[in-house]
Short mmCIF file of C-alpha atoms and ligand atoms in Angstrom, two decimals:
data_model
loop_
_atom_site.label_atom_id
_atom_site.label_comp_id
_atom_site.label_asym_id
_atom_site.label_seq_id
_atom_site.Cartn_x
_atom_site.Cartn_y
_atom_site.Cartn_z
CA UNK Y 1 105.56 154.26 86.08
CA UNK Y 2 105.67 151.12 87.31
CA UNK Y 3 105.97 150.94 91.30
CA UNK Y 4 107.36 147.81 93.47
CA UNK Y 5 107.62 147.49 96.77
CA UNK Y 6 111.43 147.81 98.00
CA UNK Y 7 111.30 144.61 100.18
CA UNK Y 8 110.28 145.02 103.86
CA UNK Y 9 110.43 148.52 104.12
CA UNK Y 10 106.84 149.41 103.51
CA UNK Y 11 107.51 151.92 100.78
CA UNK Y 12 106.76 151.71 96.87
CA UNK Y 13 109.53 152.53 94.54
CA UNK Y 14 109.60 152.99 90.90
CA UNK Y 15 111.42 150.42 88.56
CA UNK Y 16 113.24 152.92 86.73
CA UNK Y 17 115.23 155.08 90.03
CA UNK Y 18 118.56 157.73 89.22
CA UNK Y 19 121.86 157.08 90.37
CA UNK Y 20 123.33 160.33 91.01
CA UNK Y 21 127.09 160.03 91.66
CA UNK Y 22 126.93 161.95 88.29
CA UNK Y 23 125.63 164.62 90.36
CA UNK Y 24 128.44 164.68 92.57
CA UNK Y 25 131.42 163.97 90.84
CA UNK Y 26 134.06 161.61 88.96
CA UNK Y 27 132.03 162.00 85.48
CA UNK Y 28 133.42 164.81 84.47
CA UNK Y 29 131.98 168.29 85.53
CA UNK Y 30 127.96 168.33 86.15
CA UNK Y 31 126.94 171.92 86.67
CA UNK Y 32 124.20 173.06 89.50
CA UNK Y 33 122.06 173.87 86.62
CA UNK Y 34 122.05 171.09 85.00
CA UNK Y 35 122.09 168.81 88.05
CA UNK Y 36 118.86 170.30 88.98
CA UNK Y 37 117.19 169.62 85.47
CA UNK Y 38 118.27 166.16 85.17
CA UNK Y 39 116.75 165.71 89.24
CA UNK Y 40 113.45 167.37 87.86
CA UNK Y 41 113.33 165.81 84.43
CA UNK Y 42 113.62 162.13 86.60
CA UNK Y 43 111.10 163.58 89.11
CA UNK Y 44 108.59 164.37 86.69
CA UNK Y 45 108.66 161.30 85.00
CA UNK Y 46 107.60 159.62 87.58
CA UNK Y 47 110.89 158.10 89.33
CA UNK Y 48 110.17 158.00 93.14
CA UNK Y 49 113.59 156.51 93.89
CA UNK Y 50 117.37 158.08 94.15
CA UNK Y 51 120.36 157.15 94.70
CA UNK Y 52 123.42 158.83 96.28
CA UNK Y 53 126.16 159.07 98.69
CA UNK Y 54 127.79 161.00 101.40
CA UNK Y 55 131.18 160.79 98.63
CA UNK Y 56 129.78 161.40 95.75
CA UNK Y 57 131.26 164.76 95.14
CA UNK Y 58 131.93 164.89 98.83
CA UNK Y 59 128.26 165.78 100.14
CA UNK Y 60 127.63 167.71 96.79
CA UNK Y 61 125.23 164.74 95.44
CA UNK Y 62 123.03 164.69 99.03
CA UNK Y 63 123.04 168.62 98.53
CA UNK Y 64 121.66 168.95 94.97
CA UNK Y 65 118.94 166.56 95.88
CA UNK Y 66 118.04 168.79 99.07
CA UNK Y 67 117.67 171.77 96.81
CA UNK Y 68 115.85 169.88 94.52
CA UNK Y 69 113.08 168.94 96.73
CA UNK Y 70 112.73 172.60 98.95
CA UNK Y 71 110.52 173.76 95.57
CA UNK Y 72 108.38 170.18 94.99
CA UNK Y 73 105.69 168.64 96.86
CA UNK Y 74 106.84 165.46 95.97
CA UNK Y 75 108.83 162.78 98.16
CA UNK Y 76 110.95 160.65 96.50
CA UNK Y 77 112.45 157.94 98.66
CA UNK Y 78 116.12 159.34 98.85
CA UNK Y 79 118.62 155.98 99.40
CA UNK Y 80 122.43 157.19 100.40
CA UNK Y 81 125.40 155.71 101.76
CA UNK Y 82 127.62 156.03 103.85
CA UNK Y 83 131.71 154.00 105.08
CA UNK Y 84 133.41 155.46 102.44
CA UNK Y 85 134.38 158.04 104.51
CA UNK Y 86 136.80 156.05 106.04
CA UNK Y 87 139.83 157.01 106.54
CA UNK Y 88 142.06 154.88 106.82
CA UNK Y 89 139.88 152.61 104.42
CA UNK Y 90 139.88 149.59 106.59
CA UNK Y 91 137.29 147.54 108.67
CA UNK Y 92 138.43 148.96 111.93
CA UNK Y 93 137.01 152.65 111.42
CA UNK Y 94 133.52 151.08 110.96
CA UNK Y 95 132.77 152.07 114.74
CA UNK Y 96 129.37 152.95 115.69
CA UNK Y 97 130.78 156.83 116.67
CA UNK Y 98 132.23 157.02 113.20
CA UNK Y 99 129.39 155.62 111.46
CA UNK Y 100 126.64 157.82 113.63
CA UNK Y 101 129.30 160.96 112.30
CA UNK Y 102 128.44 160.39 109.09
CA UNK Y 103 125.49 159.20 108.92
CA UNK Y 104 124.54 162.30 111.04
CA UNK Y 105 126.53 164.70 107.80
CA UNK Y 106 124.07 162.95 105.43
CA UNK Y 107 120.98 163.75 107.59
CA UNK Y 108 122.28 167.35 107.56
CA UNK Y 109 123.23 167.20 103.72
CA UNK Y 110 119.91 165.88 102.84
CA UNK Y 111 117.98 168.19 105.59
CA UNK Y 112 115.60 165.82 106.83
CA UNK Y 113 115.20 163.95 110.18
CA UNK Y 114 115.18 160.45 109.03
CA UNK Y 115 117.10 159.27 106.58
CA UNK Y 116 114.79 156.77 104.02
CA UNK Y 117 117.62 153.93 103.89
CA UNK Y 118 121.38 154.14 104.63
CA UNK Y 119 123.70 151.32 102.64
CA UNK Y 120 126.72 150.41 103.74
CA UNK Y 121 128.58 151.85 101.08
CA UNK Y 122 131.03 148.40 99.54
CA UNK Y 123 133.11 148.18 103.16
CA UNK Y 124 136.13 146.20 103.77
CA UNK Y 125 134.87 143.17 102.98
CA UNK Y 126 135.03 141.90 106.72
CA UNK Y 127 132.33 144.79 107.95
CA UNK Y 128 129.28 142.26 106.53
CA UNK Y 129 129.97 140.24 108.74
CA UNK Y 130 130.17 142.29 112.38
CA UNK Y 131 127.76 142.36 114.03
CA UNK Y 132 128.38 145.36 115.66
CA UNK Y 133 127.91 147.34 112.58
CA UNK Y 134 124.83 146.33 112.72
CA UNK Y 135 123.77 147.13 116.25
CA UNK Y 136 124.76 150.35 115.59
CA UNK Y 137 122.80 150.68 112.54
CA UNK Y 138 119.87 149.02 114.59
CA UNK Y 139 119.97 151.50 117.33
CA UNK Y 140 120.03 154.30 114.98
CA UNK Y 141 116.96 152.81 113.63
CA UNK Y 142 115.06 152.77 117.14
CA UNK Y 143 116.38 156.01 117.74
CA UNK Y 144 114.67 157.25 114.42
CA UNK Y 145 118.18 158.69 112.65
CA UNK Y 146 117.40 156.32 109.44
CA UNK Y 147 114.43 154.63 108.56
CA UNK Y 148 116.06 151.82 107.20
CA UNK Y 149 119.57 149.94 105.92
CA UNK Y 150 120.83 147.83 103.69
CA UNK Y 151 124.22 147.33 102.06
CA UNK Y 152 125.94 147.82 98.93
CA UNK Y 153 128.30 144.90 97.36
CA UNK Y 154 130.86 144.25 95.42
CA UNK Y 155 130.56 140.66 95.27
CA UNK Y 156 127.97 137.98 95.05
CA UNK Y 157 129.82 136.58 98.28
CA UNK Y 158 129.44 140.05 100.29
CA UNK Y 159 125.18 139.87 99.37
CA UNK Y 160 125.14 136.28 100.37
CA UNK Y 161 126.84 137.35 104.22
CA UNK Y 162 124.97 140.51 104.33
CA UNK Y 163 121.78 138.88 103.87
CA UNK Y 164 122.35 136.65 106.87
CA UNK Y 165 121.82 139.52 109.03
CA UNK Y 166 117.62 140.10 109.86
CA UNK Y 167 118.14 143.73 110.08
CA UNK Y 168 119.52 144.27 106.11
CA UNK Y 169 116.35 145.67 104.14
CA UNK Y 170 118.33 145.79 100.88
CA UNK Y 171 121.13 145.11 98.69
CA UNK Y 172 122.54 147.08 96.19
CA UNK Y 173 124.49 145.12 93.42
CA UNK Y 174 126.41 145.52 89.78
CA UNK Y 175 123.94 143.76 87.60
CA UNK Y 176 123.88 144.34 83.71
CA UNK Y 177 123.46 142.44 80.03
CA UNK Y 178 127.56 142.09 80.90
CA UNK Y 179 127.19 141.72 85.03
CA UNK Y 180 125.58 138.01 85.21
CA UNK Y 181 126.52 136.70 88.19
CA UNK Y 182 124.20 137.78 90.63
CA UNK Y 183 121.38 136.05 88.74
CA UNK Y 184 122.60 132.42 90.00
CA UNK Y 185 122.37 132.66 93.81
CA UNK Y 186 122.42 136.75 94.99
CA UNK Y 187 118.58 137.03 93.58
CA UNK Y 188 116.91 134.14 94.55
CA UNK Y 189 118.47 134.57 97.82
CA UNK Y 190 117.39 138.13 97.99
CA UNK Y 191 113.91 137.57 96.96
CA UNK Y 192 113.32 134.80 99.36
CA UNK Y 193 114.68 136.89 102.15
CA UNK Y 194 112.22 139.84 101.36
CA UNK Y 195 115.41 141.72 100.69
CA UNK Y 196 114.81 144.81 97.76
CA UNK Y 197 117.76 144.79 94.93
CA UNK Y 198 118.87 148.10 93.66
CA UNK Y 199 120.19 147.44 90.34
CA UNK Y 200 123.56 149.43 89.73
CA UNK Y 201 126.10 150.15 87.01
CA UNK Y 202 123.19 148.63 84.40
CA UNK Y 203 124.42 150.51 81.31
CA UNK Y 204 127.84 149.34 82.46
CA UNK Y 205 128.94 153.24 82.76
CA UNK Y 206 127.35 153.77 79.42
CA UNK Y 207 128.95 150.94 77.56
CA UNK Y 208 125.25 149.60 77.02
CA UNK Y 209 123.87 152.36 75.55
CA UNK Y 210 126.16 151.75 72.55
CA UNK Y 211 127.34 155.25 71.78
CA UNK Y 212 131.21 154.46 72.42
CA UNK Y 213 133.65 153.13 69.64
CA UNK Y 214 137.32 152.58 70.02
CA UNK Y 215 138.51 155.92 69.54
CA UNK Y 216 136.01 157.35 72.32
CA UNK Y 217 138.22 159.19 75.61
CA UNK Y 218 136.89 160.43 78.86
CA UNK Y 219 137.84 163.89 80.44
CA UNK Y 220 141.05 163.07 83.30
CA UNK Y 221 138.31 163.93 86.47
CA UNK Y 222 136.06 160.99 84.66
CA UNK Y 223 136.74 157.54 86.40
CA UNK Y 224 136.11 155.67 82.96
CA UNK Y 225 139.64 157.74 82.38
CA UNK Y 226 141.21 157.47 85.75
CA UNK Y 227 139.86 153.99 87.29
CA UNK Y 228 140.34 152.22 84.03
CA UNK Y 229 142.52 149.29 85.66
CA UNK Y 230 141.18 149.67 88.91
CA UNK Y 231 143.79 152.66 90.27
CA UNK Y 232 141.33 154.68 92.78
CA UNK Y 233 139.05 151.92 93.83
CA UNK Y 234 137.04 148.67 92.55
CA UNK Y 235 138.06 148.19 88.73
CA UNK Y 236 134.19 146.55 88.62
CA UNK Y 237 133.04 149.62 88.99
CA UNK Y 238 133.67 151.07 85.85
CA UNK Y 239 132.53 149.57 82.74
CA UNK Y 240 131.53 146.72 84.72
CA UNK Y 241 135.17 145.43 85.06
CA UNK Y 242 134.96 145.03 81.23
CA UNK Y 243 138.04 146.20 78.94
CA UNK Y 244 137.17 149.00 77.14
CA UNK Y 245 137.64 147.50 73.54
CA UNK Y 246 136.55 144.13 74.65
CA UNK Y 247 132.75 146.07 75.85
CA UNK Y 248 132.71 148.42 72.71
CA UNK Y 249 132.60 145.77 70.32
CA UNK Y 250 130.26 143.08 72.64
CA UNK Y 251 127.98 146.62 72.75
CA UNK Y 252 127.61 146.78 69.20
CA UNK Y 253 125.96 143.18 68.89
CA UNK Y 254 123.66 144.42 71.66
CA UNK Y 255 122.32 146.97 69.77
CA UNK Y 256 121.81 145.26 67.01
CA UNK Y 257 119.89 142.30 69.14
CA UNK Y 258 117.70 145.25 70.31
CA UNK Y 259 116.93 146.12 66.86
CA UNK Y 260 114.15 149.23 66.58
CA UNK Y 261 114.71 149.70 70.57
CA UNK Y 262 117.05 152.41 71.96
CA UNK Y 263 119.76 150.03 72.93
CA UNK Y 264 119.97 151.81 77.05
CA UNK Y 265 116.40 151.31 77.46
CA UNK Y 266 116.56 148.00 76.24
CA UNK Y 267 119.45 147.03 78.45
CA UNK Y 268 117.58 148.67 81.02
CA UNK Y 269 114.27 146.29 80.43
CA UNK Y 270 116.57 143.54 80.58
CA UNK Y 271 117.40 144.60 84.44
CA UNK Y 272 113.88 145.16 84.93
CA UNK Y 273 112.67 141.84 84.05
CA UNK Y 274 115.20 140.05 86.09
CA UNK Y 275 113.73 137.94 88.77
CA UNK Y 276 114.56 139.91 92.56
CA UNK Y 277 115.04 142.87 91.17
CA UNK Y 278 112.93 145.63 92.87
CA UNK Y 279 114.55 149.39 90.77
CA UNK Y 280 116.96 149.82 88.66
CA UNK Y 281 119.42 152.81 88.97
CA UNK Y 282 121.28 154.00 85.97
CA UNK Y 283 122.92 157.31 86.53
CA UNK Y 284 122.28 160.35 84.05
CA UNK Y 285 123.80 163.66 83.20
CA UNK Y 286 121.26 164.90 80.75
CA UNK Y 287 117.51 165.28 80.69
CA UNK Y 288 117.88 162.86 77.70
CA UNK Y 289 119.53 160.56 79.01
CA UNK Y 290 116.73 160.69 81.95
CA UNK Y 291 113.78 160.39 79.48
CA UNK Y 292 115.70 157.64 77.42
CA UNK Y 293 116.25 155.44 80.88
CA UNK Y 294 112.34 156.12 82.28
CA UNK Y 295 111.36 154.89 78.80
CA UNK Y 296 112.67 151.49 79.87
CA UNK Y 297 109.52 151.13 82.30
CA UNK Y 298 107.14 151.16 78.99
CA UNK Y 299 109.35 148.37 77.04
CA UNK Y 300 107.83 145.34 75.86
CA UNK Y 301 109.35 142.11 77.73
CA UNK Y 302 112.80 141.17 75.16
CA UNK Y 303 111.78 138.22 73.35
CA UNK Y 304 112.77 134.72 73.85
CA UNK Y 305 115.22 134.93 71.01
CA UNK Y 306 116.81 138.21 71.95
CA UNK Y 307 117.18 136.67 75.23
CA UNK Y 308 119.30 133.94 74.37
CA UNK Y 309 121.57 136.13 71.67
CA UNK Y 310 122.08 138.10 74.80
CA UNK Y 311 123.39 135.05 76.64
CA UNK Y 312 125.70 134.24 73.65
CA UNK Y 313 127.47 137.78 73.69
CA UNK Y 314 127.84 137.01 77.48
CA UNK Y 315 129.24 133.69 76.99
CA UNK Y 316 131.15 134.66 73.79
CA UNK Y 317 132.75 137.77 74.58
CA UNK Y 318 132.28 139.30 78.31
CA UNK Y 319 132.22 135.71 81.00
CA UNK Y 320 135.81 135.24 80.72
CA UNK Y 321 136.46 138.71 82.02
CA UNK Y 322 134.16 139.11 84.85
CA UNK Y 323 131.91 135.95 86.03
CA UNK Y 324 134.57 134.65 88.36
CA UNK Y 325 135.68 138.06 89.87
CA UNK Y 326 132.67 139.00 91.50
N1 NAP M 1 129.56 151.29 95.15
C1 NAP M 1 128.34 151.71 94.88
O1 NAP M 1 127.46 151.60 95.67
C2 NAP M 1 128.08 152.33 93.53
C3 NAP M 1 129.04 152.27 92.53
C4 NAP M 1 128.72 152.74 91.27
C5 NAP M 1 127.48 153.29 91.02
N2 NAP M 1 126.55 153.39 92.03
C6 NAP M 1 125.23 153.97 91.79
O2 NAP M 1 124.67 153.43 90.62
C7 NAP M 1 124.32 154.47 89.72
C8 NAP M 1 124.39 153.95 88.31
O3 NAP M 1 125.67 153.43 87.96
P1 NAP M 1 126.70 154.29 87.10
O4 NAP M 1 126.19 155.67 86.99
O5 NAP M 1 128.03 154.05 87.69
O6 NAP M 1 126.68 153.59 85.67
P2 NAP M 1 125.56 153.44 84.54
O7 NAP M 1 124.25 153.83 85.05
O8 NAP M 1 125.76 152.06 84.01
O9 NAP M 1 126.08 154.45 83.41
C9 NAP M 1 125.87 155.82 83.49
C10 NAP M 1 126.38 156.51 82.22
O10 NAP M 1 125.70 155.98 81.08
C11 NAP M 1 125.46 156.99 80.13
N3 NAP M 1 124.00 157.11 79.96
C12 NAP M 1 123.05 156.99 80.91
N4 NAP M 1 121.83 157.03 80.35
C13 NAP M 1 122.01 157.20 79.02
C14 NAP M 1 121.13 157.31 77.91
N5 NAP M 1 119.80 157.22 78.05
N6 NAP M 1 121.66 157.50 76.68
C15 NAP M 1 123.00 157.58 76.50
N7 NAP M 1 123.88 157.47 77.52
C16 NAP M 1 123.39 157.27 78.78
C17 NAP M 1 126.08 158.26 80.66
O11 NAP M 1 127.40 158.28 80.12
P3 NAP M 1 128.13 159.64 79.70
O12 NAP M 1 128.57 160.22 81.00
O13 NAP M 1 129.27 159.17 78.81
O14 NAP M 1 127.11 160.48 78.98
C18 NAP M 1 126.09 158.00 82.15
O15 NAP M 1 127.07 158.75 82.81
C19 NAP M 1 125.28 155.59 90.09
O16 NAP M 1 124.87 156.86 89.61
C20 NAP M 1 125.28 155.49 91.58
O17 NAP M 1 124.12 156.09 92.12
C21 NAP M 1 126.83 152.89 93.27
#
């Protein structure tokens, strides 16, 4: 698969990576089993990037992945997170002896020395801007505890602060055929900064793979059930901040503009192909679903034409719900 470097951090990662909140929780239940294949299935295929969390699932994400790797001979780079910890959630509790705790609990969850990068998982949004956040993350860089940071966003605004700081490798941010935003200024601004971009929430929680109609439901521990207006945290985060009904339908012309193409892969290529963008992360909770995301990386470029339907269904259907927002 196709491998970019991930900005300034010296390593190579491939385009396709795997989200794996699925692997820890708030998707409905993901047994050890299968967690395992689907890390494996993504492994083999040649993805050398994931993406977790000390949350996701409370430490069970980080945990699966370190049982993963004991039996391979194969790195991947391993990207978590950590703030969300918090508790109160609220700027203050970003303190360099709370955020050395838990970066510390991912070291341990993840059983290595170093962690590969840490991202400051979407803080209060007054965090990217202190700059003792990031002295503390710098020291725990000299002092060899991560390898790297970077810092996950909400909102276009939140990339463009974070990336005034030298010491930010990366940024992680929602960008999808219904997430537009960040293509404006975030990118560019990313790109000129030698900043990486993870790509998250692509398949805006699976609303671009086209498989949902009206009638679909999610099981009550799924978020798409219980964060559908935005009750337990960031309503962007699932289905992109799209209404359900409003995404269904704007899905269905996607497929059909991605004609012979699996429509998640082809979403996927449309990431890919995005100017700044170093990997994009769609999460999986089947070894199909892996194989139908890695096959994104062998796509043909979308065509000038399916480019520009794309931009209509945007414009037509999904702006008016999100492009301000974030
Ligand atoms: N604040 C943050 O930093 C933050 C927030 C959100 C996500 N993330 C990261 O970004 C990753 C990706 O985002 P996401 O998982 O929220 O959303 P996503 O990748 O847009 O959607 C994932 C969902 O899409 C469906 N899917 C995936 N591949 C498929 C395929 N090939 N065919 C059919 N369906 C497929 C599955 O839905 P079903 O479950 O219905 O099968 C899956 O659960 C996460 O895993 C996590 O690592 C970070």
């Amino acid at each position: 698969m196709e491998q970019r470097p991930l900005g300034r951090t010296g390593a190579d990662v491939s385009v396709v990576g795997l989200g794996t909140w699925q692997l820890g929780g708030d998707w409905g239940d993901v047994d050890d089993d299968s967690a395992a294949e689907v890390l494996d299935a993504a492994l083999d295929a040649g993805v050398t990037l994931l993406d977790t969390a000390d949350v996701y699932g409370d430490g069970r994400s980080e945990e699966r992945i370190r049982r993963a790797l004991v039996a391979r001979s194969d790195r991947p780079f391993v990207a978590t997170k950590a703030g969300r910890r918090a508790d109160p959630f609220e700027a203050a509790q970003y303190t360099p002896e709370n955020l050395r705790a838990w970066i510390d609990r991912s070291r341990r969850n993840l059983g290595v020395e170093t962690l590969d990068l840490v991202q400051l998982h979407c803080p209060p949004p007054a965090v990217y801007s202190d700059h003792r956040v990031y002295d503390a993350l710098d020291a725990m860089v000299a002092d060899g505890a991560i390898a790297a940071y970077g810092v996950s966003v909400e909102t276009v605004a939140e990339g463009l602060t974070a990336l005034e700081h030298p010491g930010v490798q990366t940024i992680q941010v929602i960008l999808n055929v219904f997430r537009r935003k960040p293509l404006e200024e975030l990118l560019p601004a990313a790109a000129k900064a030698g900043v990486g971009v993870l790509a998250r929430v692509p398949l805006a929680s699976g609303l671009l793979t086209g498989k949902y109609d009206e009638s679909t439901t999610f099981a009550p521990d799924d978020h798409r059930n219980f964060n559908r207006n935005g009750e337990a945290f960031d309503v962007g985060e699932t289905f992109s901040g799209v209404p359900f009904e409003v995404g269904v339908a704007a899905a269905r012309e996607v497929a059909a503009i991605a004609g012979d193409a699996p429509t998640a892969a082809f979403a996927l290529r449309w990431v890919i192909d995005q100017p700044g963008v170093t990997t994009v992360i769609p999460g999986a909770r089947t070894v199909e679903q892996v194989h139908g995301n890695v096959a994104a990386a062998e796509l043909p470029p979308l065509t000038d034409a399916q480019l520009s339907d794309l931009e209509r269904v945007y414009d037509e259907r999904i702006r008016a719900h999100v492009h301000d927002r974030w």
